[in-house]
Tab-separated table of C-alpha atoms in Angstrom:
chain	number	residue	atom	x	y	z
A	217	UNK	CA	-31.226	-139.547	-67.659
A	218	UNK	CA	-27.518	-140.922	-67.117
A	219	UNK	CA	-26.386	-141.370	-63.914
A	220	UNK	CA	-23.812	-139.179	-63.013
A	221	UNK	CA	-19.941	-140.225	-63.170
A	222	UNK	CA	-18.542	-140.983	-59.007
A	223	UNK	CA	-16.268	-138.796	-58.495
A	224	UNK	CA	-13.600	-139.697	-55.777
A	225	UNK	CA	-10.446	-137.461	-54.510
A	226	UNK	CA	-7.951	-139.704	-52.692
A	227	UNK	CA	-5.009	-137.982	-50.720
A	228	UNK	CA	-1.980	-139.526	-49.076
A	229	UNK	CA	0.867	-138.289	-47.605
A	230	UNK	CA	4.277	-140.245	-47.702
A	231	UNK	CA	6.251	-140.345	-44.156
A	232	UNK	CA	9.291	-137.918	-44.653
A	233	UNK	CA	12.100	-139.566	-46.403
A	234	UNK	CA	9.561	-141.835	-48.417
A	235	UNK	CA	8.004	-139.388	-50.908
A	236	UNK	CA	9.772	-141.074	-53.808
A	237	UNK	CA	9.133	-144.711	-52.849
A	238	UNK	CA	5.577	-143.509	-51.930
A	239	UNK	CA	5.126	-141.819	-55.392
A	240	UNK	CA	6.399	-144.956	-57.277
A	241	UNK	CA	4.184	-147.201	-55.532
A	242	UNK	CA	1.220	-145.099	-56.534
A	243	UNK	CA	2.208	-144.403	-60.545
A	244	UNK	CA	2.067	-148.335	-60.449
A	245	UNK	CA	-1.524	-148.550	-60.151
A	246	UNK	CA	-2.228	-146.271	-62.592
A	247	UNK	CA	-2.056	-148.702	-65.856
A	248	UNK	CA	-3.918	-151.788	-64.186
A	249	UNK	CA	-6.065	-149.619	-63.167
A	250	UNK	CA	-7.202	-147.708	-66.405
A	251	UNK	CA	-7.848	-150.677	-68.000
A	252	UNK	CA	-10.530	-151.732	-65.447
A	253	UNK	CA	-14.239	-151.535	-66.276
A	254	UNK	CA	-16.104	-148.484	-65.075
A	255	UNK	CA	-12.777	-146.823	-64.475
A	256	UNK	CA	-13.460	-143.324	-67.073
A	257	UNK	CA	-10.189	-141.368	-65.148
A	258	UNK	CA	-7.284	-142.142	-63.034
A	259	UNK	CA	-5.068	-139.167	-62.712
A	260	UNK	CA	-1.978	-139.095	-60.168
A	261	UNK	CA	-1.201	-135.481	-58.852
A	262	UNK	CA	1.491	-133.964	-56.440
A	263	UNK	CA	1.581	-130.812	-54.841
A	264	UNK	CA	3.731	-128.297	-56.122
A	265	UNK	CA	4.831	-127.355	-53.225
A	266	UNK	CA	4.626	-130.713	-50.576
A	267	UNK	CA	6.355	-133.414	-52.629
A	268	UNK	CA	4.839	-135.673	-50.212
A	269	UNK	CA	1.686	-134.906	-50.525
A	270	UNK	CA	-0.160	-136.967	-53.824
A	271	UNK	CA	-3.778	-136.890	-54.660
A	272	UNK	CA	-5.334	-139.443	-57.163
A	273	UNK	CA	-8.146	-137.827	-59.504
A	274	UNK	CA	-10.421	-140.683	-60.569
A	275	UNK	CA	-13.871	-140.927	-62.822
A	276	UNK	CA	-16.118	-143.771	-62.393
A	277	UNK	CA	-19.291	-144.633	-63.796
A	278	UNK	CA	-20.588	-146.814	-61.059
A	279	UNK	CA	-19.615	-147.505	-57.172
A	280	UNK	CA	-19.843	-150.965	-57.857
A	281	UNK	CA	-16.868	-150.081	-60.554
A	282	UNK	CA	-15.014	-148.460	-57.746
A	283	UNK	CA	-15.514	-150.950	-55.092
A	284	UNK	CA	-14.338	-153.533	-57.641
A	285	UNK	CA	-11.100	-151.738	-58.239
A	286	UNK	CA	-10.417	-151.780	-54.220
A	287	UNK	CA	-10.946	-155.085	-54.302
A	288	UNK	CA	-8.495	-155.923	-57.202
A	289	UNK	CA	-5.402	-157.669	-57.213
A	290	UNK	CA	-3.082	-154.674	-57.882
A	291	UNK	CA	-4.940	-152.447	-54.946
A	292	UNK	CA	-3.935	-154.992	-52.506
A	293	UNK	CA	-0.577	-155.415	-53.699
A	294	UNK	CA	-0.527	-151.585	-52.622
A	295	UNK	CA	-2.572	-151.522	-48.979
A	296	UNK	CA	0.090	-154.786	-48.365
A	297	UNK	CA	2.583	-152.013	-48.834
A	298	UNK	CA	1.517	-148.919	-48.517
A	299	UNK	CA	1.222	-148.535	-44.634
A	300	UNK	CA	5.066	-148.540	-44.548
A	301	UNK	CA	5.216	-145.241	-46.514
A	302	UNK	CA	1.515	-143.476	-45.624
A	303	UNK	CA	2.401	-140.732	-43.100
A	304	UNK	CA	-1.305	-141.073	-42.352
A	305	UNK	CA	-4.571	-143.244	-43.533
A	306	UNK	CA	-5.177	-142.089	-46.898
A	307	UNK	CA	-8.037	-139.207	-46.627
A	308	UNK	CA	-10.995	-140.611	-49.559
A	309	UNK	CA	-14.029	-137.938	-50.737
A	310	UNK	CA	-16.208	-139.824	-53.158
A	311	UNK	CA	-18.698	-136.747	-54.761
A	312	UNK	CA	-20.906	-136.545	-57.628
A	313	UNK	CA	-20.907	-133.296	-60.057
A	314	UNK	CA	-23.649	-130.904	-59.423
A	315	UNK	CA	-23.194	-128.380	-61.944
């Protein structure tokens, strides 16, 4: 039997006056990011109605494929800057599907 894909739900709120810059910074890890190995979905969200408030929807096959991707190039680039914008530390729920 497969393993089942890891899913993880990663939520961050932007400091007020930053949800744009915040929102930007996160769209650009979206490409490097779908091209990594073991990545199956990367999908940015906002809330409807908390602009500053963005959750990341993401599909891995492995946690070896996810720890990989927080250890990548572009990731850092992002941690480097993200603490300027982050209202908060980013809240991270890794899961696996069930039924």
């Amino acid at each position: 039997m497969d393993e089942p894909l890891l899913t993880v739900v990663a939520e961050s709120y932007a400091k007020p006056g930053r949800e744009e810059e915040l929102g930007e910074l996160l769209k650009g890890l979206i490409p490097p990011t779908r091209k990594e190995t073991g990545c199956v979905q990367y999908d940015l969200h906002v809330d409807n109605d908390r602009p500053g408030h963005f959750l990341f929807l993401e599909h891995w096959t492995s946690l070896a494929h996810l720890q990989a991707h927080l250890a990548s190039p572009h990731f850092a680039a992002f941690q480097a800057r993200s603490a300027e914008l982050l209202a908060e530390p980013p809240r991270i729920v890794l899961t696996k599907r069930i039924g």
